[in-house]
Coordinates of C-alpha atoms and ligand atoms in Angstrom, one line a residue:
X1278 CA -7.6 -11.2 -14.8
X1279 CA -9.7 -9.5 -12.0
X1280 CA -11.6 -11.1 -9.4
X1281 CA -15.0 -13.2 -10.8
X1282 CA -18.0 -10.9 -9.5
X1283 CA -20.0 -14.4 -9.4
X1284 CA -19.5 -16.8 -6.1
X1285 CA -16.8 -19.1 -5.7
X1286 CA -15.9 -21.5 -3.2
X1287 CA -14.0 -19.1 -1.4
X1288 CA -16.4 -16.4 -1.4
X1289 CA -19.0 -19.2 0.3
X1290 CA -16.5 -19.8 2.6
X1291 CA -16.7 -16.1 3.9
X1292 CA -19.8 -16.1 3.7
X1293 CA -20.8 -18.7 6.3
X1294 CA -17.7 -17.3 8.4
X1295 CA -19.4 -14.0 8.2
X1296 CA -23.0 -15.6 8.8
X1297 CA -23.3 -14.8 12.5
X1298 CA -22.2 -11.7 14.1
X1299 CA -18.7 -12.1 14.7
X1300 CA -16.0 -10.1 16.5
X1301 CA -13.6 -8.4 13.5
X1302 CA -10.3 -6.8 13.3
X1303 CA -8.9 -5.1 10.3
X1304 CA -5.5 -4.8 10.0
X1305 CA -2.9 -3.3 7.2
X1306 CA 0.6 -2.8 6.2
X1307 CA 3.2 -0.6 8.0
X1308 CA 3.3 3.0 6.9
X1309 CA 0.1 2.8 5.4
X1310 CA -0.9 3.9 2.0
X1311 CA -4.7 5.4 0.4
X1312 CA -5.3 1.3 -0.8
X1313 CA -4.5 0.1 2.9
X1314 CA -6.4 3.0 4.5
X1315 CA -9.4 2.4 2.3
X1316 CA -9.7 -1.1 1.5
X1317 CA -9.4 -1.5 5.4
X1318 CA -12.1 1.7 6.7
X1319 CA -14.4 0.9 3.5
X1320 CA -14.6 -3.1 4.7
X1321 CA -14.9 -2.1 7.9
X1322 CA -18.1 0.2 7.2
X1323 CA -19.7 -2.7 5.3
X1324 CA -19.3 -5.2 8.0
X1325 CA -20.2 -2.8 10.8
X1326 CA -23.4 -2.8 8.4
X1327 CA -24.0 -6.3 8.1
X1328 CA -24.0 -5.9 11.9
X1329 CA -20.6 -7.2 13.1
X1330 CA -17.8 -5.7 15.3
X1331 CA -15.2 -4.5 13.4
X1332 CA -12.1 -2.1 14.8
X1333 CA -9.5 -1.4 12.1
X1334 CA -5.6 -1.8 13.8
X1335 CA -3.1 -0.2 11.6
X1336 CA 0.7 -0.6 12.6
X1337 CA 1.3 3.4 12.3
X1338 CA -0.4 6.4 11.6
X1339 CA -0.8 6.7 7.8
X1340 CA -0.3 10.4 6.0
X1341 CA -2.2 13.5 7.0
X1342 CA -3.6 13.8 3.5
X1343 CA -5.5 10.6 4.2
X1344 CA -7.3 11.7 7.4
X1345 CA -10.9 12.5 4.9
X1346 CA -11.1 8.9 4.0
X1347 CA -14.4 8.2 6.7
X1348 CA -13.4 6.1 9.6
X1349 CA -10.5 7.5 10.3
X1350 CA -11.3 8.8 13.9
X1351 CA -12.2 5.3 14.5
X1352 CA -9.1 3.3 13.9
X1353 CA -6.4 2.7 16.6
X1354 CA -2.8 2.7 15.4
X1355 CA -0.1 0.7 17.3
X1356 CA 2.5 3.1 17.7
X1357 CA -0.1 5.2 19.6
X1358 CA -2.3 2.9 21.7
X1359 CA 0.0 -0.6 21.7
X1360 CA -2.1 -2.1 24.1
X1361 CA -5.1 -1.0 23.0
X1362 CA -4.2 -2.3 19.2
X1363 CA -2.5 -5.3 20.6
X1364 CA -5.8 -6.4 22.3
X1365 CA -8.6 -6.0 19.6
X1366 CA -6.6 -8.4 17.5
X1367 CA -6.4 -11.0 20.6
X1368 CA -10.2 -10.8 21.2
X1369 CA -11.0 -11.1 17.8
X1370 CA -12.6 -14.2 16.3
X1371 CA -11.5 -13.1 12.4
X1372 CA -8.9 -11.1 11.3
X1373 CA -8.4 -9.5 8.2
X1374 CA -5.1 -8.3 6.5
X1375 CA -5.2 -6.1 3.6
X1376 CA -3.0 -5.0 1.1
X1377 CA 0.2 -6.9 2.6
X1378 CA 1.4 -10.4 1.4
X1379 CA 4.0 -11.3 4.3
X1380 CA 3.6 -11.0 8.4
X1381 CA 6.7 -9.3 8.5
X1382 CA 4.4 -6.1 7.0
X1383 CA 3.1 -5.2 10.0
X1384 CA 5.7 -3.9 12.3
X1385 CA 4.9 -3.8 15.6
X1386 CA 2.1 -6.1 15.2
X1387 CA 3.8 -8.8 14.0
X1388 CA 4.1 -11.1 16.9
X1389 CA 0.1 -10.7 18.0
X1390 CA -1.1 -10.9 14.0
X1391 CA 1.1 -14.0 13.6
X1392 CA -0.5 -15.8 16.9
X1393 CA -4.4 -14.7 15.6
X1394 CA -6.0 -18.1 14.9
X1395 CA -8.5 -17.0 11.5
X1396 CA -7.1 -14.9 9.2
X1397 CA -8.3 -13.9 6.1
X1398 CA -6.1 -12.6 3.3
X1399 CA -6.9 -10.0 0.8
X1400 CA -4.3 -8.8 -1.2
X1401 CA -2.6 -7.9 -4.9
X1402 CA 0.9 -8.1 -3.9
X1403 CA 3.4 -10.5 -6.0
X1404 CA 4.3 -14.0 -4.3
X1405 CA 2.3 -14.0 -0.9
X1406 CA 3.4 -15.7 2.1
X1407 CA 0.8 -18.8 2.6
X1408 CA -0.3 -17.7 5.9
X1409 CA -4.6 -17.0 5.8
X1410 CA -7.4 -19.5 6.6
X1411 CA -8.4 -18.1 3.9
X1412 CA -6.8 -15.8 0.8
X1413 CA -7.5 -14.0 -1.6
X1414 CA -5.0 -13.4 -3.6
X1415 CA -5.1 -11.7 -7.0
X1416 CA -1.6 -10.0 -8.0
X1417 CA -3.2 -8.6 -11.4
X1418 CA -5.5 -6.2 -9.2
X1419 CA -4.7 -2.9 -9.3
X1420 CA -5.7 -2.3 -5.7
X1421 CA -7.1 -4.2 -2.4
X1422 CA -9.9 -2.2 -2.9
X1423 CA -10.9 -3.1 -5.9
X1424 CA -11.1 -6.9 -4.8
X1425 CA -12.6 -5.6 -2.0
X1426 CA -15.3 -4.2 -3.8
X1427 CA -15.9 -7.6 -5.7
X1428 CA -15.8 -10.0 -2.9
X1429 CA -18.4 -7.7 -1.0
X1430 CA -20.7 -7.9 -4.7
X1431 CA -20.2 -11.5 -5.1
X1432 CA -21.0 -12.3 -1.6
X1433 CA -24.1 -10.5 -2.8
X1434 CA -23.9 -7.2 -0.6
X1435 CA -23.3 -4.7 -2.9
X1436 CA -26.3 -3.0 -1.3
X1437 CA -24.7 -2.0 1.6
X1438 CA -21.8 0.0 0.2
X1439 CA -23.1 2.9 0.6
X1440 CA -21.3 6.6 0.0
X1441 CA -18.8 6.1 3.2
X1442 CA -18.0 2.7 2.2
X1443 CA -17.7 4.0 -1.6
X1444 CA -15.4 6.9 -0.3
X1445 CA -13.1 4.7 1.2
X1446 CA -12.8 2.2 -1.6
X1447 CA -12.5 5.0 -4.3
X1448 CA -9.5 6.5 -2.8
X1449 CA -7.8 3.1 -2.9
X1450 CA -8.0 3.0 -6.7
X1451 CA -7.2 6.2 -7.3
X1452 CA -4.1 6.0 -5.4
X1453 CA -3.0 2.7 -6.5
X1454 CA -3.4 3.0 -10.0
X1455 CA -2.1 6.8 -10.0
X1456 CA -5.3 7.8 -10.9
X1457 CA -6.5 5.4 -13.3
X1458 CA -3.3 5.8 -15.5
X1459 CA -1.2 2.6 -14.1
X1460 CA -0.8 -0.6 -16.8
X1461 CA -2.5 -2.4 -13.5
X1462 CA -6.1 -0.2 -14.5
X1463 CA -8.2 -2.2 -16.4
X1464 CA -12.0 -1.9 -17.7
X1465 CA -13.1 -3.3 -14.5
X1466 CA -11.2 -0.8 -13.0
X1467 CA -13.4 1.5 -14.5
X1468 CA -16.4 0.5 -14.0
X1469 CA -15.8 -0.3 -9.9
X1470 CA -14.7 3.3 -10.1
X1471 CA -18.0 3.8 -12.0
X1472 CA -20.2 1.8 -9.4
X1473 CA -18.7 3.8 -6.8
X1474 CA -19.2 6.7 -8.0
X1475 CA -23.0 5.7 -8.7
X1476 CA -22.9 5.7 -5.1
X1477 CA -22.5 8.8 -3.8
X1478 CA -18.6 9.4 -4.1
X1479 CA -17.5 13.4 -4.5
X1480 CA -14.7 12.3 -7.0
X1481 CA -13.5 15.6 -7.1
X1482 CA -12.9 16.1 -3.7
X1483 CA -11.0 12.7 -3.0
X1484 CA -8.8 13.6 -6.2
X1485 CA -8.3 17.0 -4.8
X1486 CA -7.3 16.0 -1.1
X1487 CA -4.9 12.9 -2.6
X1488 CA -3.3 15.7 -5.5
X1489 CA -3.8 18.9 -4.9
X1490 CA -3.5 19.8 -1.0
X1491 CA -0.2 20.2 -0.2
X1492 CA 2.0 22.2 2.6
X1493 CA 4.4 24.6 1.1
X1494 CA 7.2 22.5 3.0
X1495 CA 6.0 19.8 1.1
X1496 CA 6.5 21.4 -2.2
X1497 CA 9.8 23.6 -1.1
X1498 CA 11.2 19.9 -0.4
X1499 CA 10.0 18.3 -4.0
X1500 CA 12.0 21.6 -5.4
X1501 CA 15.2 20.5 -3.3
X1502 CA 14.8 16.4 -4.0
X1503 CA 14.3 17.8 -7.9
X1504 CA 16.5 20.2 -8.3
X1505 CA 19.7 19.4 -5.8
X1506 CA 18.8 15.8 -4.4
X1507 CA 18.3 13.9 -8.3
X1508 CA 21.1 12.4 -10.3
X1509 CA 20.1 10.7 -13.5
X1510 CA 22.1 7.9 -15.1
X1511 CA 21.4 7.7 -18.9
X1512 CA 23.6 4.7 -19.8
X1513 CA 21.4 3.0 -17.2
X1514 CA 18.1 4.7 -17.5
X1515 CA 18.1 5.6 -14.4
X1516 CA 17.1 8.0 -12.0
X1517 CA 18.0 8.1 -8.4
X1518 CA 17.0 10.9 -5.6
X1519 CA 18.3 10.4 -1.9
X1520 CA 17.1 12.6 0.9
X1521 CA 18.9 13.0 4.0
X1522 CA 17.3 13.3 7.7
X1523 CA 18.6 16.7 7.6
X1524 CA 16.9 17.4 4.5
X1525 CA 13.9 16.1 5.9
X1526 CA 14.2 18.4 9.0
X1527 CA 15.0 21.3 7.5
X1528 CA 11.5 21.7 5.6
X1529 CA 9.8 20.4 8.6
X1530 CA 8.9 16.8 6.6
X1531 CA 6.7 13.9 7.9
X1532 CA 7.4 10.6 6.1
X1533 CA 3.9 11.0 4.3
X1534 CA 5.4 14.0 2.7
X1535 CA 7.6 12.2 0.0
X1536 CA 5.1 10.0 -1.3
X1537 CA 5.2 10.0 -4.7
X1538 CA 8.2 11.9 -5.7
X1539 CA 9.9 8.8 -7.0
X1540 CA 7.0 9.0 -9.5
X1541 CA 8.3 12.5 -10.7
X1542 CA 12.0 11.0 -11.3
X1543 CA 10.0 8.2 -13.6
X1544 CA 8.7 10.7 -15.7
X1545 CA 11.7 11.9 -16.8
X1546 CA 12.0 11.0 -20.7
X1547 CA 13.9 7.2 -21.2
X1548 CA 13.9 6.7 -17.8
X1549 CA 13.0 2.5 -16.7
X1550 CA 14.1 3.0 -13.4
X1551 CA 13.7 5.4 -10.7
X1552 CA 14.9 5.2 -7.2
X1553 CA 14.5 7.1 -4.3
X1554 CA 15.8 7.0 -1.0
X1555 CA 14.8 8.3 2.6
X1556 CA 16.8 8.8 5.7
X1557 CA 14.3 8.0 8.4
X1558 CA 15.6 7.4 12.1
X1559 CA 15.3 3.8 12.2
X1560 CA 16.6 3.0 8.4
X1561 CA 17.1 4.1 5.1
X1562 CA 13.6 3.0 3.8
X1563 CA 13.5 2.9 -0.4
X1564 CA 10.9 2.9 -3.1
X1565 CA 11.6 1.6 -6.9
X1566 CA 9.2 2.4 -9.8
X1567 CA 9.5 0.7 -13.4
X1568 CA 8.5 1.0 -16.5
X1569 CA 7.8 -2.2 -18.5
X1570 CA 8.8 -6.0 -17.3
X1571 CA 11.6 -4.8 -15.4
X1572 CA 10.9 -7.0 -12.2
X1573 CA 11.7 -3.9 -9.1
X1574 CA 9.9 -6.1 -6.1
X1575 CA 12.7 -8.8 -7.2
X1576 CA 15.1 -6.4 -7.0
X1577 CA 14.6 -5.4 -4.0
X1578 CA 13.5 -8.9 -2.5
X1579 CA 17.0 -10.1 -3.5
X1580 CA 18.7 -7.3 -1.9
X1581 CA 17.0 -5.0 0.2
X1582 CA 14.5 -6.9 1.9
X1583 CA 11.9 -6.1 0.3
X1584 CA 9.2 -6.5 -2.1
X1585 CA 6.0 -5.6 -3.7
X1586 CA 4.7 -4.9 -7.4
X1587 CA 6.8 -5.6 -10.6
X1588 CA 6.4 -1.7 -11.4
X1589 CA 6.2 -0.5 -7.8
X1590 CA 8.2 -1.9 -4.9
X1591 CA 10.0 -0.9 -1.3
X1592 CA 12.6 -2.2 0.6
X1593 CA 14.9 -1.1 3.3
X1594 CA 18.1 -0.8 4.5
X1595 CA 19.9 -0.4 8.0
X1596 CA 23.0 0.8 6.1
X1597 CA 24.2 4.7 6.0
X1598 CA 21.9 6.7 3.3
X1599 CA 25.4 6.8 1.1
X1600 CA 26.2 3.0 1.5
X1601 CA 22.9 2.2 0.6
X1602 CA 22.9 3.9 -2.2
X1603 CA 26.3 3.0 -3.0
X1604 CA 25.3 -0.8 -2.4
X1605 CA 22.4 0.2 -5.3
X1606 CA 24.4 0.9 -7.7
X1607 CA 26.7 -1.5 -7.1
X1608 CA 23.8 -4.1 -7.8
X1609 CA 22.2 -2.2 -10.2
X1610 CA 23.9 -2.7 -13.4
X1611 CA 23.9 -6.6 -13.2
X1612 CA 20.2 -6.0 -12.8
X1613 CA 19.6 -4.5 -15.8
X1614 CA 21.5 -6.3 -17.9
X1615 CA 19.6 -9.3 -17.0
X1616 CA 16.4 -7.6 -17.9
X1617 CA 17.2 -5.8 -21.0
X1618 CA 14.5 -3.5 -22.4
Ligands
LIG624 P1 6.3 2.4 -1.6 O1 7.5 2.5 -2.4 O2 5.2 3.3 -2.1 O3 6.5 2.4 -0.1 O4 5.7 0.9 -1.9 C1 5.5 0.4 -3.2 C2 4.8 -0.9 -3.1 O5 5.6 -1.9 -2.5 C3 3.5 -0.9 -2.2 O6 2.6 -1.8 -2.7 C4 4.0 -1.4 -0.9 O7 3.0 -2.1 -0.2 C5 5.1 -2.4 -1.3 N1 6.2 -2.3 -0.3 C6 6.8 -1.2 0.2 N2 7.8 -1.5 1.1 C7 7.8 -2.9 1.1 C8 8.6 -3.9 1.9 O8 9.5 -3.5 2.6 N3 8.3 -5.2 1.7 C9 7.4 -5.6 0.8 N4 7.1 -6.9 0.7 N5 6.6 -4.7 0.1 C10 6.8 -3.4 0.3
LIG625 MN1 -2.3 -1.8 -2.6

């Protein structure tokens, strides 16, 4: 089901909250994806239209290959300025939070969000924390920017989204949905795309800076995760990649850089699972894809603190890269077995 274009009681609600000109702040989850970026900058445009204050606070600073999304000179991350970021979410009279379902999404700004007194939820991901004034919630979305397109239409401003906005909001559903090839895509999918793209959006430029601008490191270190770094499992279905901080280092890599190549072990024929794993100073951060009802943000809920999407989930773990990986398979079979294919 996808958000109802018509009013609700909800979307009257933020409409009288967003009656008056009010003092906004935007903020998304940590290590920030295209759906966070864009659901946060595209809302932000619109509001700054309807003629409030908005300034977008994002815990870190998301992947180079985002920087076209407009806005993104405007925004002020927390790792940078954590004063700066701290302080437009105490002055503000509302705060948004896209794309995340818990507090504990927000790194650094955890404390500061928490303590913000009107919140308003926006979000897709599976079993949110009941934390918002005011939520939207809709887990069958296939990205925060598609909701927000439809709660800006059914509050009856679907005037003001104009190509910026659109720009923004486009690149959210093209990277959430894998470019409109996820189970989560839906005809209404399509026709937000459609509406956006009515608009103004150069489609083929957002799909070209999201797929087809990479470094060369980038690519020299798919070829080693590929080619030295990928076991698969065929009893399990599985396929599991783990790079090292060395590996990272050696082709120069910035987190940002390894989006997406657990996507690559899940196209390998059979495969229901693939897993990959990151060294990154602080932890061992890991992503799980799916194919079909296997449940990955349970998974990883249960056992790696983590969560997000049946199909696509993360988690982390403070544990070595090998006894993490270790402590996977370990888990994994029983897993399985409860969710046979
Ligand atoms: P990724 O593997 O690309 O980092 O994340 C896949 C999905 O899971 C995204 O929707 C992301 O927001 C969510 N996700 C990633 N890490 C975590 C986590 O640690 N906790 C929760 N609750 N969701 C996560
Ligand atoms: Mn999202």
């Amino acid at each position: 089901m996808s958000f109802p274009s018509a009013p609700t009681p909800q979307v009257d609600r933020l409409r009288d909250l967003l009656a008056t000109p009010r003092r906004i702040a935007i903020v998304s989850h940590y290590n920030p994806d295209g759906d966070a970026v864009g659901s946060s900058q595209g809302l932000a445009h619109v509001l700054r239209q309807l003629g409030h204050t908005v300034h977008v606070v994002l815990p870190n600073r998301p992947p180079a290959f985002l920087d076209f999304v407009p806005g993104s000179n405007d925004r002020i991350t927390f790792d940078k300025d954590p004063d700066d970021a701290r302080q437009r979410i105490q002055e503000c009279e509302l705060l948004f939070c896209l794309d995340f379902n818990r507090q504990d999404r927000v790194g650094g700004l955890e404390r500061v969000v928490r303590d913000a007194p009107s919140k308003v939820l926006i979000d897709h991901h599976q079993d949110p924390e009941d934390f918002a004034e005011l939520a939207f919630s809709d887990t069958y979305a296939c990205a925060t920017c598609q909701m927000v397109f439809d709660i800006i239409s059914a509050m009856g401003h679907a005037g003001v989204i104009d190509r910026e906005a659109a720009t923004c909001l486009y690149t959210g559903l093209v990277t959430d949905s894998g470019s409109f090839r996820f189970p989560s895509t839906t005809p209404h999918t399509m026709r937000v795309a459609a509406a956006l793209m009515e608009r103004g959006v150069d489609i083929a430029s957002v799909h070209g800076a999201i797929m087809d601008d990479n470094s060369e490191d980038r690519m020299r270190l798919l070829g080693l995760a590929l080619g030295e770094r990928m076991r698969v499992l065929p009893d399990l279905r599985t396929v599991i990649i783990g790079l090292s901080g060395q590996d990272m280092a050696r082709h120069g890599s910035t987190p940002g850089d390894t989006e997406g190549f657990v996507n690559h072990a899940l196209s390998i024929r059979g495969t229901r699972l693939a897993a990959f794993f990151v060294e990154r100073p602080d932890m061992v951060k890991i992503s799980l894809r799916s194919k079909g009802d296997l449940p990955v943000d349970r998974f990883l809920k249960e056992h790696f603190n983590g969560g997000g999407h049946r199909n696509a989930a993360g988690g982390q773990s403070n544990e070595t890269l090998e006894a993490t990986i270790a402590r996977f398979e370990r888990e994994l079979p029983k897993f399985l077995q409860q969710h046979p294919a």
